[in-house]
Amino acid sequence: MKVFKDKVAIITGAASGIGSAIAERCAYEGMKVVLADIDEGALRNTEKVIKSIGVETLSVRCDVSKENDIRVLAEKTLEAFGEVCLLFNNAGVATGTLLWENTTADWQWVLGVNLWGLINSTKTFVPIMLKQNKECHIVNVASIAGFTACPGNGIYSVSKHAIVNFSETLYYEMKLANAPIDVSVVCPGFVNTQLMNSERNRPSDLMNSLDSTSYGPQKQMFEKIFHDGVLSGISPEQVVEEIFQAIPNKKFYILTHKESKDLIRKRMEDILNENNPTIYF
Ligand SMILES: NC(=O)c1ccc[n+]([C@@H]2O[C@H](COP(=O)([O-])OP(=O)(O)OC[C@H]3O[C@@H](n4cnc5c(N)ncnc54)[C@H](O)[C@@H]3O)[C@@H](O)[C@H]2O)c1
């Protein structure tokens, strides 16, 4: 996709961080912008910014882990704008501690948003795009954690590995189907957003009980490492710039942190040489 003006973009997780920066960029490109997020208050703030840029916009309260919410998002988008051309599967959450200390609720929440969000969105929007038979692009937001192991942040890393593989598979399937739909996967290192405060949007039915191991000292230690990393990260706008350079070039892998390539290379070498995983922390 080389021309963005007047096309319709949907952004999940649009109320904060990378998602709100993508939405702003879409608006500056002259697109019609559909904002989807679970956090209605923050969503209204993004909506105000997008309206002030002077483009048409629609906000939909949507929990991406719920298939029906995604269906409603699609219906409202088609009702308002008749089509969707650019889809950003960006909504994501993180919670850290040791794998055996994470609760079932932790697994259900993080996989629910990060992986089932993508599954629901793909099942809903790909058939719509195929029917449109127009040039479209799907951008899935994974992470460098999708190529490496992240001790203390295992569920997140498992979910992001799944997103990378899911995106690669979708890429192949689009080519096999000869469909006019391009796919990219974005794999940033640390970005300065509210990701370390993901708990703010955890649904009440997936909260941990106060005596759960998921509140132990290990969790606090990993949260501090994660918190400090995110705070020292690059800006969301830098990530968005890389994405918008990649889309017209149909670039699949978007690695916003060039230093992360060393970690990927080392992991691949370990696998191919059948070495044990290198300890890099
Ligand atoms: N910040 C980083 O260091 C970093 C690095 C690599 C990848 N990422 C990825 O970037 C994406 C965006 O995260 P961010 O860093 O901007 O964090 P953020 O917390 O600032 O924004 C995430 C947004 O997702 C929304 N969200 C949470 N649960 C949702 C749900 N069930 N349904 C719909 N929306 C929901 C939140 O309300 C929030 O607006 C995520 O997929 C994240 O994993 C972030």
Coordinates of C-alpha atoms and ligand atoms in Angstrom, one line a residue:
M1 CA 0.0 0.0 0.0
K2 CA 1.6 3.2 -1.1
V3 CA -1.3 5.6 -0.8
F4 CA -2.9 6.0 2.6
K5 CA -5.2 9.0 2.1
D6 CA -8.9 8.3 2.5
K7 CA -8.3 4.6 3.2
V8 CA -9.8 3.0 6.4
A9 CA -7.5 2.0 9.3
I10 CA -8.4 0.0 12.4
I11 CA -6.1 0.1 15.4
T12 CA -6.6 -2.2 18.4
G13 CA -5.1 -0.9 21.7
A14 CA -5.5 2.6 20.3
A15 CA -5.9 4.3 23.6
S16 CA -2.3 4.4 24.7
G17 CA 1.4 4.0 23.7
I18 CA 2.2 2.5 20.3
G19 CA -1.5 2.2 19.3
S20 CA -2.3 5.9 19.9
A21 CA 0.8 6.9 18.0
I22 CA -0.2 4.7 15.1
A23 CA -3.7 6.3 15.2
E24 CA -2.2 9.8 15.1
R25 CA 0.0 8.9 12.2
C26 CA -2.9 7.4 10.3
A27 CA -4.8 10.6 10.8
Y28 CA -1.9 12.7 9.6
E29 CA -1.8 10.5 6.5
G30 CA -5.5 11.5 5.9
M31 CA -7.0 8.1 6.7
K32 CA -10.4 7.3 8.2
V33 CA -9.4 6.0 11.7
V34 CA -11.2 3.4 13.7
L35 CA -10.0 3.3 17.4
A36 CA -10.6 0.1 19.4
D37 CA -9.7 -0.4 23.0
I38 CA -10.9 -1.9 26.3
D39 CA -10.2 1.4 28.2
E40 CA -13.1 3.8 27.3
G41 CA -11.7 6.8 29.2
A42 CA -8.3 6.7 27.5
L43 CA -10.0 5.9 24.2
R44 CA -11.9 9.2 24.4
N45 CA -8.7 11.1 24.8
T46 CA -7.2 9.5 21.7
E47 CA -10.4 10.2 19.9
K48 CA -10.2 14.0 20.7
V49 CA -6.6 14.1 19.3
I50 CA -7.7 12.3 16.1
K51 CA -10.7 14.6 15.7
S52 CA -8.5 17.7 16.2
I53 CA -6.4 16.5 13.2
G54 CA -9.5 16.8 11.1
V55 CA -10.2 13.3 9.8
E56 CA -13.2 11.0 10.2
T57 CA -13.0 8.7 13.2
L58 CA -14.9 6.1 15.0
S59 CA -14.3 4.8 18.6
V60 CA -15.4 1.3 19.7
R61 CA -15.0 -0.1 23.1
C62 CA -13.6 -3.6 22.4
D63 CA -12.0 -6.4 24.4
V64 CA -10.0 -8.1 21.7
S65 CA -10.0 -11.4 23.7
K66 CA -13.8 -11.6 23.1
E67 CA -14.8 -12.8 19.6
N68 CA -18.1 -11.0 19.7
D69 CA -16.5 -7.7 20.5
I70 CA -14.3 -8.0 17.4
R71 CA -17.4 -8.9 15.3
V72 CA -19.1 -5.8 16.6
L73 CA -16.0 -3.7 15.8
A74 CA -16.1 -5.1 12.2
E75 CA -19.9 -4.4 11.9
K76 CA -19.5 -0.8 13.2
T77 CA -16.5 -0.1 10.9
L78 CA -18.3 -1.4 7.8
E79 CA -21.5 0.5 8.8
A80 CA -19.5 3.8 9.2
F81 CA -16.9 3.5 6.4
G82 CA -17.9 0.5 4.2
E83 CA -14.4 -1.2 4.2
V84 CA -11.2 -1.8 6.0
C85 CA -7.7 -1.6 4.3
L86 CA -5.2 -1.3 7.1
L87 CA -5.5 -3.4 10.3
F88 CA -3.1 -3.0 13.2
N89 CA -3.4 -5.9 15.7
N90 CA -1.6 -3.9 18.4
A91 CA -3.5 -4.5 21.7
G92 CA -1.3 -6.3 24.2
V93 CA -0.6 -6.8 27.9
A94 CA 2.2 -8.2 30.0
T95 CA 2.6 -9.7 33.5
G96 CA 5.8 -11.0 34.8
T97 CA 7.1 -13.7 37.2
L98 CA 8.5 -17.2 37.1
L99 CA 6.6 -19.6 34.9
W100 CA 5.6 -21.9 37.7
E101 CA 4.5 -18.9 39.9
N102 CA 2.2 -17.5 37.3
T103 CA -1.5 -18.3 38.0
T104 CA -4.0 -19.7 35.6
A105 CA -5.6 -16.3 35.5
D106 CA -2.3 -14.8 34.4
W107 CA -2.1 -17.3 31.5
Q108 CA -5.7 -16.8 30.5
W109 CA -5.5 -13.0 30.6
V110 CA -2.2 -12.5 28.7
L111 CA -2.9 -15.3 26.1
G112 CA -6.5 -14.1 25.9
V113 CA -5.4 -10.5 24.8
N114 CA -2.2 -11.2 23.0
L115 CA -2.9 -14.4 21.1
W116 CA -6.7 -14.8 21.1
G117 CA -7.0 -11.1 20.2
L118 CA -5.1 -11.9 17.0
I119 CA -7.0 -15.1 16.4
N120 CA -10.4 -13.3 16.7
S121 CA -9.3 -10.4 14.6
T122 CA -7.9 -12.7 11.8
K123 CA -11.0 -14.8 11.7
T124 CA -13.2 -11.7 11.4
F125 CA -11.2 -9.3 9.2
V126 CA -9.4 -11.6 6.7
P127 CA -12.7 -12.9 5.2
I128 CA -13.9 -9.3 4.9
M129 CA -10.6 -8.2 3.2
L130 CA -10.7 -11.2 0.9
K131 CA -14.3 -10.3 -0.1
Q132 CA -13.3 -6.7 -0.7
N133 CA -10.5 -7.9 -3.0
K134 CA -8.7 -4.6 -2.7
E135 CA -5.1 -3.9 -1.6
C136 CA -4.9 -4.3 2.2
H137 CA -2.2 -4.6 4.8
I138 CA -2.3 -6.3 8.2
V139 CA 0.3 -5.3 10.8
N140 CA 0.7 -7.5 13.8
V141 CA 2.6 -6.1 16.8
A142 CA 4.8 -8.8 18.4
S143 CA 8.1 -8.0 20.1
I144 CA 11.7 -9.0 20.3
A145 CA 10.3 -11.3 23.0
G146 CA 8.9 -13.2 20.0
F147 CA 12.4 -14.3 19.0
T148 CA 14.1 -14.7 22.4
A149 CA 13.3 -16.3 25.8
C150 CA 12.5 -13.8 28.5
P151 CA 13.0 -15.2 32.0
G152 CA 10.6 -13.6 34.4
N153 CA 8.3 -12.6 31.5
G154 CA 7.5 -16.1 30.1
I155 CA 3.8 -15.8 29.3
Y156 CA 4.4 -12.6 27.4
S157 CA 7.3 -14.2 25.5
V158 CA 5.3 -17.4 24.7
S159 CA 2.4 -15.2 23.3
K160 CA 4.8 -13.1 21.2
H161 CA 6.5 -16.2 19.7
A162 CA 3.0 -17.3 18.8
I163 CA 2.3 -14.0 17.1
V164 CA 5.5 -14.2 15.0
N165 CA 4.7 -17.7 13.8
F166 CA 1.0 -16.8 13.3
S167 CA 2.1 -13.8 11.1
E168 CA 4.6 -15.9 9.1
T169 CA 1.9 -18.5 8.5
L170 CA -0.6 -15.9 7.4
Y171 CA 2.0 -14.4 5.1
Y172 CA 2.5 -17.7 3.4
E173 CA -1.3 -18.4 3.2
M174 CA -1.9 -15.0 1.6
K175 CA 0.7 -15.8 -1.1
L176 CA -0.8 -19.2 -1.7
A177 CA -4.2 -17.7 -2.0
N178 CA -2.8 -15.0 -4.3
A179 CA -4.7 -12.5 -2.1
P180 CA -4.0 -8.8 -2.3
I181 CA -3.3 -8.7 1.5
D182 CA 0.2 -7.9 2.8
V183 CA 1.3 -8.9 6.3
S184 CA 4.0 -7.4 8.6
V185 CA 5.1 -8.3 12.1
V186 CA 6.6 -5.6 14.3
C187 CA 9.2 -6.8 16.8
P188 CA 10.3 -3.9 19.0
G189 CA 12.6 -4.0 22.0
F190 CA 11.7 -1.6 24.9
V191 CA 9.3 1.3 24.0
N192 CA 8.4 4.0 26.4
T193 CA 4.6 3.3 26.9
Q194 CA 2.2 2.2 29.7
L195 CA 2.9 -1.5 29.0
M196 CA 4.4 -2.0 32.5
N197 CA 1.0 -0.8 33.9
S198 CA -1.0 -3.4 32.0
E199 CA -2.7 -4.5 35.1
R200 CA -4.8 -1.4 34.9
N201 CA -6.9 -3.1 32.3
R202 CA -7.1 -6.6 33.7
P203 CA -10.7 -7.8 33.8
S204 CA -12.0 -8.4 37.3
D205 CA -12.8 -12.1 36.6
L206 CA -9.1 -12.7 35.8
M207 CA -7.7 -10.9 38.9
N208 CA -5.4 -12.9 41.2
S209 CA -6.4 -13.5 44.8
L210 CA -4.2 -11.5 47.2
D211 CA -2.5 -14.6 48.6
S212 CA -1.5 -15.9 45.2
T213 CA 2.2 -16.6 44.3
S214 CA 1.8 -14.1 41.6
Y215 CA 2.2 -11.3 44.2
G216 CA 5.5 -12.7 45.6
P217 CA 9.0 -11.0 45.8
Q218 CA 10.0 -12.6 42.5
K219 CA 7.2 -10.8 40.8
Q220 CA 8.3 -7.4 42.3
M221 CA 11.8 -8.0 41.1
F222 CA 10.9 -8.8 37.5
E223 CA 8.4 -6.0 37.4
K224 CA 11.1 -3.5 38.4
I225 CA 13.4 -4.8 35.6
F226 CA 10.6 -4.6 33.1
H227 CA 9.5 -1.2 34.4
D228 CA 13.0 0.3 34.1
G229 CA 13.4 -1.2 30.6
V230 CA 10.2 0.2 29.3
L231 CA 10.9 3.7 30.8
S232 CA 14.3 3.8 29.1
G233 CA 12.8 2.6 25.8
I234 CA 12.5 4.4 22.4
S235 CA 9.5 6.6 21.7
P236 CA 6.3 5.1 20.2
E237 CA 6.7 7.6 17.3
Q238 CA 10.0 6.0 16.4
V239 CA 8.3 2.6 16.1
V240 CA 5.5 4.1 14.0
E241 CA 8.0 5.7 11.6
E242 CA 9.6 2.3 11.0
I243 CA 6.1 0.8 10.4
F244 CA 5.1 3.4 7.9
Q245 CA 8.4 3.0 6.0
A246 CA 7.8 -0.8 5.9
I247 CA 4.2 -0.8 4.6
P248 CA 4.8 0.7 1.2
N249 CA 7.7 -1.6 0.7
K250 CA 5.7 -4.7 1.7
K251 CA 8.3 -5.4 4.3
F252 CA 7.4 -8.4 6.6
Y253 CA 9.8 -8.3 9.5
I254 CA 10.0 -4.9 11.2
L255 CA 12.9 -4.8 13.8
T256 CA 12.9 -1.4 15.4
H257 CA 15.9 -2.1 17.6
K258 CA 18.9 -3.0 15.4
E259 CA 20.8 -4.4 18.5
S260 CA 18.1 -7.0 18.9
K261 CA 19.5 -8.7 15.8
D262 CA 22.5 -10.0 17.7
L263 CA 20.1 -11.8 20.2
I264 CA 18.2 -13.4 17.3
R265 CA 21.4 -14.4 15.5
K266 CA 22.8 -16.0 18.7
R267 CA 19.6 -17.9 19.3
M268 CA 19.5 -19.2 15.7
E269 CA 23.2 -20.2 16.0
D270 CA 22.5 -22.1 19.2
I271 CA 19.6 -24.0 17.6
L272 CA 21.5 -24.8 14.4
N273 CA 24.6 -25.9 16.3
E274 CA 22.6 -27.8 18.9
N275 CA 24.2 -25.7 21.6
N276 CA 22.4 -25.1 24.9
P277 CA 20.8 -21.6 25.1
T278 CA 23.4 -18.9 25.6
I279 CA 22.9 -17.0 28.9
Y280 CA 22.9 -13.3 28.0
F281 CA 21.6 -11.6 31.2
Ligands
LIG1 N1 6.3 -1.0 25.3 C1 7.2 -2.0 24.9 O1 8.4 -2.0 25.4 C2 6.8 -3.0 23.9 C3 7.8 -3.7 23.2 C4 7.5 -4.6 22.3 C5 6.2 -4.8 21.9 N2 5.2 -4.1 22.5 C6 3.8 -4.4 22.2 O2 3.2 -3.2 21.7 C7 1.8 -3.3 21.8 C8 1.2 -2.0 22.4 O3 1.6 -1.9 23.8 P1 2.2 -0.5 24.4 O4 3.6 -0.8 24.7 O5 1.8 0.6 23.6 O6 1.4 -0.6 25.8 P2 0.2 0.4 26.4 O7 -0.2 -0.3 27.7 O8 0.6 1.8 26.4 O9 -1.0 0.2 25.3 C9 -1.7 -1.0 25.2 C10 -3.1 -0.7 24.9 O10 -3.8 -2.0 24.8 C11 -5.1 -1.8 25.4 N3 -5.6 -3.1 25.8 C12 -5.3 -3.9 26.9 N4 -6.1 -5.0 26.9 C13 -7.0 -4.9 25.9 C14 -8.0 -5.7 25.4 N5 -8.4 -6.8 26.1 N6 -8.7 -5.3 24.3 C15 -8.4 -4.2 23.7 N7 -7.4 -3.3 24.1 C16 -6.7 -3.7 25.2 C17 -4.8 -1.0 26.6 O11 -6.0 -0.4 27.2 C18 -3.8 0.1 26.0 O12 -4.5 1.2 25.5 C19 1.6 -4.5 22.7 O13 1.2 -5.6 21.8 C20 2.9 -4.8 23.3 O14 3.1 -6.1 23.6 C21 5.5 -3.2 23.5

